[in-house]
mmCIF file of C-alpha atoms in Angstrom:
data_model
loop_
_atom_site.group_PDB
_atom_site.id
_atom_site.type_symbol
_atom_site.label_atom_id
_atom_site.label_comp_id
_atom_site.label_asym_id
_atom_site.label_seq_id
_atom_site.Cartn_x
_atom_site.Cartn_y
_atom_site.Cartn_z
ATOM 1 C CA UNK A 100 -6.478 6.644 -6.885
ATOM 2 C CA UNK A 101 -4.586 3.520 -8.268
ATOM 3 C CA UNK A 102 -6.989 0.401 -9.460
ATOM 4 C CA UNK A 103 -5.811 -2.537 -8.871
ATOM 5 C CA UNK A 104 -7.349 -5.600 -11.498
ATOM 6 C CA UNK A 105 -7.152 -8.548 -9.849
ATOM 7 C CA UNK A 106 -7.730 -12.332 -12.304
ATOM 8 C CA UNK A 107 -8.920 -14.655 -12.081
ATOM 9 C CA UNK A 108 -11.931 -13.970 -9.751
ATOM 10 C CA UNK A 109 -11.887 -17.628 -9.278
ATOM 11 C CA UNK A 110 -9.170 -20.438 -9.935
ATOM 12 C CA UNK A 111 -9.487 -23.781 -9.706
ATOM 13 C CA UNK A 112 -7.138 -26.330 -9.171
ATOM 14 C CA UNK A 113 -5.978 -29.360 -7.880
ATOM 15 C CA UNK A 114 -3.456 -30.114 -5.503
ATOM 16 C CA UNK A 115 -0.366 -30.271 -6.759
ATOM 17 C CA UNK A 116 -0.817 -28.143 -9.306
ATOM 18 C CA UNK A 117 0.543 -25.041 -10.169
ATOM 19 C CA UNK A 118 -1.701 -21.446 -9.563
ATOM 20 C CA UNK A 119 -0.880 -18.202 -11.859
ATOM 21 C CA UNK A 120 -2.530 -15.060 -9.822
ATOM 22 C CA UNK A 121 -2.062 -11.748 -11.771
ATOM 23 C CA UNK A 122 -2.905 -8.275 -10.375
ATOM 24 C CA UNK A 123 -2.146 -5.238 -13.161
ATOM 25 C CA UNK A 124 -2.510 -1.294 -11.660
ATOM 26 C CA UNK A 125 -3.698 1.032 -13.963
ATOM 27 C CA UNK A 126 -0.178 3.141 -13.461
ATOM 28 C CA UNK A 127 2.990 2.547 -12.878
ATOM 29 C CA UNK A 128 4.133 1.566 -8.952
ATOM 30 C CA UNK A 129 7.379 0.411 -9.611
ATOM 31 C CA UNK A 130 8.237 -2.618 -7.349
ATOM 32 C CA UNK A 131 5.639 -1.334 -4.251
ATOM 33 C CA UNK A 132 3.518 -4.167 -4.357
ATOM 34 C CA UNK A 133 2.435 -6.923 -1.680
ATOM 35 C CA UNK A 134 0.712 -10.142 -2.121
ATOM 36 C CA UNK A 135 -1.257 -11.108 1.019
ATOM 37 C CA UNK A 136 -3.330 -14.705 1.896
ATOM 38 C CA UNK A 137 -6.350 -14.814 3.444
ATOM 39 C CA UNK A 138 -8.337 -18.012 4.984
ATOM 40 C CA UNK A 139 -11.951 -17.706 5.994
ATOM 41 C CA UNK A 140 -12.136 -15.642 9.861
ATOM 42 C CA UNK A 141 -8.846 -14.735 9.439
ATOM 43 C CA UNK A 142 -6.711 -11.566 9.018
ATOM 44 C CA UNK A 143 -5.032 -11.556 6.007
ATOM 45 C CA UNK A 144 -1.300 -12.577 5.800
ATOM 46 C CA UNK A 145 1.634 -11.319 4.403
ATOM 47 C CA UNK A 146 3.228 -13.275 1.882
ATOM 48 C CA UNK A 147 5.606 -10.863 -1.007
ATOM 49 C CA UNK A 148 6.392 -7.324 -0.758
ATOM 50 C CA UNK A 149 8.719 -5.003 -2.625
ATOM 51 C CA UNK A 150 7.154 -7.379 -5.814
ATOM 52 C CA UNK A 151 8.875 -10.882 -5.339
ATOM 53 C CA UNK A 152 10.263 -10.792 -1.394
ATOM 54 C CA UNK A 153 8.915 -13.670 0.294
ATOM 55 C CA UNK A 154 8.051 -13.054 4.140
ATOM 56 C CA UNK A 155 9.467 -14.571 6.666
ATOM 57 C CA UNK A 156 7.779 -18.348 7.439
ATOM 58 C CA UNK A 157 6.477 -18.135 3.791
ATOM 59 C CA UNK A 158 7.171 -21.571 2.346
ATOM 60 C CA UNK A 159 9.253 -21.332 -1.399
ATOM 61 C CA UNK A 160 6.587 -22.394 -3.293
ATOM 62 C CA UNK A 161 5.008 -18.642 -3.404
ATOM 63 C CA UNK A 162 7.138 -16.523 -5.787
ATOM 64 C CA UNK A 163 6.288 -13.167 -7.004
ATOM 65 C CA UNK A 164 7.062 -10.964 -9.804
ATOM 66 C CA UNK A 165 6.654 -8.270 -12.183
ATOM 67 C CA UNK A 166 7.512 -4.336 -12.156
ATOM 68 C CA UNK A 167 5.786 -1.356 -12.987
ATOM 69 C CA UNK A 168 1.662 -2.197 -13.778
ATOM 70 C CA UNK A 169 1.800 -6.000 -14.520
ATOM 71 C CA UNK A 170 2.664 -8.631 -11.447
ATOM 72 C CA UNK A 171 1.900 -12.362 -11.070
ATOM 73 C CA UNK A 172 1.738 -14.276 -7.899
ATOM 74 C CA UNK A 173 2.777 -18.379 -8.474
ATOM 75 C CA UNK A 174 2.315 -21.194 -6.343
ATOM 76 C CA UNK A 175 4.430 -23.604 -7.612
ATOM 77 C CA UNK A 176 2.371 -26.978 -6.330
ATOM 78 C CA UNK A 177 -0.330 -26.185 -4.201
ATOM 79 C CA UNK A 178 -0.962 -27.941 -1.358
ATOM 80 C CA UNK A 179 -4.214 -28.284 0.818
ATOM 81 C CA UNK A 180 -3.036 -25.240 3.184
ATOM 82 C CA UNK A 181 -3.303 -22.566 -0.043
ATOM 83 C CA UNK A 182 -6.507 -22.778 -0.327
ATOM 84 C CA UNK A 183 -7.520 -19.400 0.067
ATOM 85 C CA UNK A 184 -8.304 -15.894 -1.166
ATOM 86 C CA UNK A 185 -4.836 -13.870 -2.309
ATOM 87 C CA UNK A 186 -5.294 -10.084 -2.622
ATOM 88 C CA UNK A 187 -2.687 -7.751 -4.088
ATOM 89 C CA UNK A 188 -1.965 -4.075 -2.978
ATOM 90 C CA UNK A 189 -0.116 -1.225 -4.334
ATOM 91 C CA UNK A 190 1.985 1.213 -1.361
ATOM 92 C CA UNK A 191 3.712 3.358 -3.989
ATOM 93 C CA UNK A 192 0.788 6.192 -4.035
ATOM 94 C CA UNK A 193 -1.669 7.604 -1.696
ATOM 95 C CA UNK A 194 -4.123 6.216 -0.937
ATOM 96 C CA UNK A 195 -3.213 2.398 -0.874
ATOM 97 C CA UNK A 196 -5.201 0.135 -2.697
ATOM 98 C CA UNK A 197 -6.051 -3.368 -2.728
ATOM 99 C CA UNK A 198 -7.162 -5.578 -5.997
ATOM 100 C CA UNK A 199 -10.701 -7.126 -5.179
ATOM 101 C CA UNK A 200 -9.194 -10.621 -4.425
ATOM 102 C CA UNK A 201 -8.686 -13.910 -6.113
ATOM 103 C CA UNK A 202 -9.958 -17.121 -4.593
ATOM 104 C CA UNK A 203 -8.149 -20.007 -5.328
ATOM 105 C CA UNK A 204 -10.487 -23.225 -4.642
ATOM 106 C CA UNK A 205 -10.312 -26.894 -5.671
ATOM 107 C CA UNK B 293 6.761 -10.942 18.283
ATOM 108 C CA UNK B 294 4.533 -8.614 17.980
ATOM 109 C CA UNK B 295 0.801 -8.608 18.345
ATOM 110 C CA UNK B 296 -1.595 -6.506 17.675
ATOM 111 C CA UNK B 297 -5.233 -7.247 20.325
ATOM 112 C CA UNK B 298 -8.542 -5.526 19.021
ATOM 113 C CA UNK B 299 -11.364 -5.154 20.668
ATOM 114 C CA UNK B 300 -14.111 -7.214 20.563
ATOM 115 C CA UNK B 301 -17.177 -6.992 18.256
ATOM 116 C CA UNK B 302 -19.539 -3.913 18.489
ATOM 117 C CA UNK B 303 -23.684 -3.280 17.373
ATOM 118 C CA UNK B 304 -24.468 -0.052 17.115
ATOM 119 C CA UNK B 305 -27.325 1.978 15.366
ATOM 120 C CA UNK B 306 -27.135 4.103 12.538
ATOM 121 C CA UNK B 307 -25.999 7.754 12.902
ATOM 122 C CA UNK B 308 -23.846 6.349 16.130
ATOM 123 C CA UNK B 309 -20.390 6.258 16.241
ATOM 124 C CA UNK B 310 -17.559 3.571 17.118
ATOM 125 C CA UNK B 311 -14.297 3.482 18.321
ATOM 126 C CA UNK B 312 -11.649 0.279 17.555
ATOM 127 C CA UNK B 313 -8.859 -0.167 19.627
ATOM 128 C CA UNK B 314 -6.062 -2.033 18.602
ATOM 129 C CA UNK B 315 -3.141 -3.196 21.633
ATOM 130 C CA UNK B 316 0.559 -3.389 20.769
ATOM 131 C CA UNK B 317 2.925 -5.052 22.216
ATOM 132 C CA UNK B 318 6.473 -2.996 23.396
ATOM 133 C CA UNK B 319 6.465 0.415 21.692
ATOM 134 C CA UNK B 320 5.051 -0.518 18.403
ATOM 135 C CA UNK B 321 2.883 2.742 17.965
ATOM 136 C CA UNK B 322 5.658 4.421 18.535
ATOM 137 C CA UNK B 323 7.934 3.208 16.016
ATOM 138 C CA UNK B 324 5.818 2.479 13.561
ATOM 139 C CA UNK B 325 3.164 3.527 11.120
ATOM 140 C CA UNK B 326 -0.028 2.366 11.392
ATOM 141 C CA UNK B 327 -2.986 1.686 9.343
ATOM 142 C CA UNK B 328 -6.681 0.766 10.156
ATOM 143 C CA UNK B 329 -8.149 -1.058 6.679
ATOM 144 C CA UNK B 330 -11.958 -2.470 6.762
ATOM 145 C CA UNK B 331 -13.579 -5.430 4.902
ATOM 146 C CA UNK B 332 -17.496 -5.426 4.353
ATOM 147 C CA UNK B 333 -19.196 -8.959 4.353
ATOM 148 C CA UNK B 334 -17.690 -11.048 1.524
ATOM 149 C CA UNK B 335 -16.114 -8.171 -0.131
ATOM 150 C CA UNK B 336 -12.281 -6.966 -0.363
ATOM 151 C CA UNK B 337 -9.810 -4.900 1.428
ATOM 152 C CA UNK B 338 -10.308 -0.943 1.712
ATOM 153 C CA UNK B 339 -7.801 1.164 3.283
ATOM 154 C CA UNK B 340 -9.361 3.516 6.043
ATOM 155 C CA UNK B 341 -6.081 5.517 7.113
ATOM 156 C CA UNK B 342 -2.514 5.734 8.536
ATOM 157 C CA UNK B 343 -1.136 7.169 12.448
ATOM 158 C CA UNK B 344 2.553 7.955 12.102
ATOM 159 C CA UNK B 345 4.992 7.365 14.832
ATOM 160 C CA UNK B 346 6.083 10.560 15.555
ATOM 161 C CA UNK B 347 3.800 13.451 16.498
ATOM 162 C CA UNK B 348 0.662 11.363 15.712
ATOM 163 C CA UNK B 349 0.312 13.091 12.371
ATOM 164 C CA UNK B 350 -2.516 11.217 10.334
ATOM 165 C CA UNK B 351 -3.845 10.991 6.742
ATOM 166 C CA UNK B 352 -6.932 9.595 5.665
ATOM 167 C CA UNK B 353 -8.779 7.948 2.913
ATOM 168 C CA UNK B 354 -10.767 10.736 0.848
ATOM 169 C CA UNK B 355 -13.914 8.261 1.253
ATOM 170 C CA UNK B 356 -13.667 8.482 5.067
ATOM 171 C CA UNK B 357 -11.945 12.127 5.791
ATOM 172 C CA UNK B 358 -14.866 13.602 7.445
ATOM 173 C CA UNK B 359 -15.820 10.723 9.782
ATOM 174 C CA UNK B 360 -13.027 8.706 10.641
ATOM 175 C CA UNK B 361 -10.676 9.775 13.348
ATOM 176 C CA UNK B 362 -7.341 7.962 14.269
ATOM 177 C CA UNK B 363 -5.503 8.390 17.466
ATOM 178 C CA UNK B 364 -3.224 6.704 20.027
ATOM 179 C CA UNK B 365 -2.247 6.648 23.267
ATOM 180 C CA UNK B 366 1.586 5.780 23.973
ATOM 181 C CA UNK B 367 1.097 4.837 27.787
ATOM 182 C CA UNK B 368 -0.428 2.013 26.463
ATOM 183 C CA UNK B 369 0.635 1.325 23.019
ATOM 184 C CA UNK B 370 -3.031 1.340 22.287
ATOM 185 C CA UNK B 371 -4.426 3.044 18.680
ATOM 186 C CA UNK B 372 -7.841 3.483 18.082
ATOM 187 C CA UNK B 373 -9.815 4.122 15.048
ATOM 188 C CA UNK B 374 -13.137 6.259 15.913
ATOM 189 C CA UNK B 375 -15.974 6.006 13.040
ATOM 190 C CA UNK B 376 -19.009 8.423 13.259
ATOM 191 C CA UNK B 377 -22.391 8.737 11.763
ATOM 192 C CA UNK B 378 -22.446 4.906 10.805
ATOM 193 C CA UNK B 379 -24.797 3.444 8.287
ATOM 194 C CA UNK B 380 -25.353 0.692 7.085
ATOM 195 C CA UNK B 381 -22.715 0.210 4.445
ATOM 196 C CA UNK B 382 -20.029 0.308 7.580
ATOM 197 C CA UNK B 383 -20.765 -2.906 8.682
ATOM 198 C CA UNK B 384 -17.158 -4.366 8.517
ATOM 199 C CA UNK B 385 -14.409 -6.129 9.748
ATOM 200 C CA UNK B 386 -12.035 -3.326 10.857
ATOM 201 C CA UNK B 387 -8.321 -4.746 11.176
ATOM 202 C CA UNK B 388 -5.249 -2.580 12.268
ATOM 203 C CA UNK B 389 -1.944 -3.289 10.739
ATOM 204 C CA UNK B 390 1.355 -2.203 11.359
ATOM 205 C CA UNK B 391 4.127 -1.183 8.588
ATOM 206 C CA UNK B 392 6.288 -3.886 7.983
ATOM 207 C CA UNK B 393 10.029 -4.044 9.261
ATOM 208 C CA UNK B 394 12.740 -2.363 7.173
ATOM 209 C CA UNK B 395 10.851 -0.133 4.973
ATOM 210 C CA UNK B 396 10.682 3.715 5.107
ATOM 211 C CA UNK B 397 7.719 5.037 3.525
ATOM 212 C CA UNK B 398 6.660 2.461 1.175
ATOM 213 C CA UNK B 399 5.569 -0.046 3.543
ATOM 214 C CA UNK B 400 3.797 -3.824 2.872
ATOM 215 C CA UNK B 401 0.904 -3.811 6.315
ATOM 216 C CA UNK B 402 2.629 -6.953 8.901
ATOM 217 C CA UNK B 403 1.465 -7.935 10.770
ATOM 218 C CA UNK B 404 -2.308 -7.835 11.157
ATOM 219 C CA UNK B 405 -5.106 -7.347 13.980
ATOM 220 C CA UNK B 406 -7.320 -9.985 14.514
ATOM 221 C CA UNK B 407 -9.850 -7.657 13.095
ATOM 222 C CA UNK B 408 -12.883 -6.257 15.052
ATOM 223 C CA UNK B 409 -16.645 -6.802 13.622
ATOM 224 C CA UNK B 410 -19.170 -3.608 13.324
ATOM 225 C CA UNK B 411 -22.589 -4.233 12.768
ATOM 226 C CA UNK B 412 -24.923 -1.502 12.095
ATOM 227 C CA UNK B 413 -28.376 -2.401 12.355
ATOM 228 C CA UNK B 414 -31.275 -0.411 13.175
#
């Protein structure tokens, strides 16, 4: 099974600012990799797949990148709305996995 | 669009079982994979399983292969996810998700079930 290391836990920030989310999975999954937003009593959202695809309705400021075992999620200048816990999740290898989450709070 | 409608929340007791059902819209289940994943109180995502679009073929987590049981019914572009002998480590939210568009066997999970709360309380 693929472990995915999500960090920060936490990350605070203002508004405005910019947020660096990394995930790393402990072997390679090429470009297979998904970035997904969750808000409290909510389902979680898609935001990137195939590494740095943004979904559709996702505003510019998310970006996504990396290859292989190291990826990074950036939110350029965060506004109010990102608050929010960002998991990542590897669909190269059976079973998928998720990284245990990072919250992104003020 | 499409939607995916669970059911609503459930108690049951431990060594009970549950069964989830998640409503498509058009032919969703059968056109595309789908996966059940489950999120404990304040903890992270855990995938459960997948239902192909074919024949129905499945494949399961390891952690759940001998009590977890997806199916579907294509009359009514309903899946369900059936959980048995529940403790009380399976109190979750259990969300269905679809494969996302354009992708053949690598697939990012879009969209999402509301999700569908199991308590298991004694």
């Amino acid at each position: 099974e693929i472990l995915m290391t999500q960090s920060p836990a936490t990350l605070s920030v203002s508004p405005g600012e910019r947020a660096t989310l990394s995930c790393r999975a402990s072997q390679n999954i090429g470009s297979s990799l998904a970035w997904y937003q969750q808000k409290p009593g909510q389902a979680p959202r898609l935001l990137i797949s195939g590494a740095s695809a943004r979904a559709t309705g996702v505003p510019a400021r998310f970006s996504g990148d990396g290859s292989g075992t190291d990826f990074t999620l950036t939110i350029s200048s965060l506004q109010s709305e990102d608050f929010a816990v960002y998991y990542c999740h590897q669909y190269n290898i059976w079973p998928r996995t998720f990284g245990q989450g990072t919250k992104v709070e003020i | 669009q499409v939607q995916l409608v669970q059911s609503g929340a459930e108690v049951k007791k431990p060594g009970a079982s549950v069964k989830v059902s998640c409503k498509a819209s058009a032919d969703t289940v059968t056109t595309y994979s789908m996966h059940w994943v489950r999120q404990a109180p304040g903890e992270g995502l855990e995938w459960m399983g997948i239902i192909s679009p074919d024949g129905g073929s499945t494949y399961y987590s390891q952690k759940f292969q001998d009590r977890v049981t997806l199916t579907r019914d294509t009359s009514t572009n309903t899946l369900y996810m059936e959980l048995s002998t529940l403790r009380s480590e399976d109190t979750a939210i259990y969300y269905c998700a679809r494969d996302a568009l354009y992708c053949s066997g690598h697939c990012s999970f879009d969209p999402w079930g509301q999700g569908t709360l199991v308590t298991v309380s004694s």
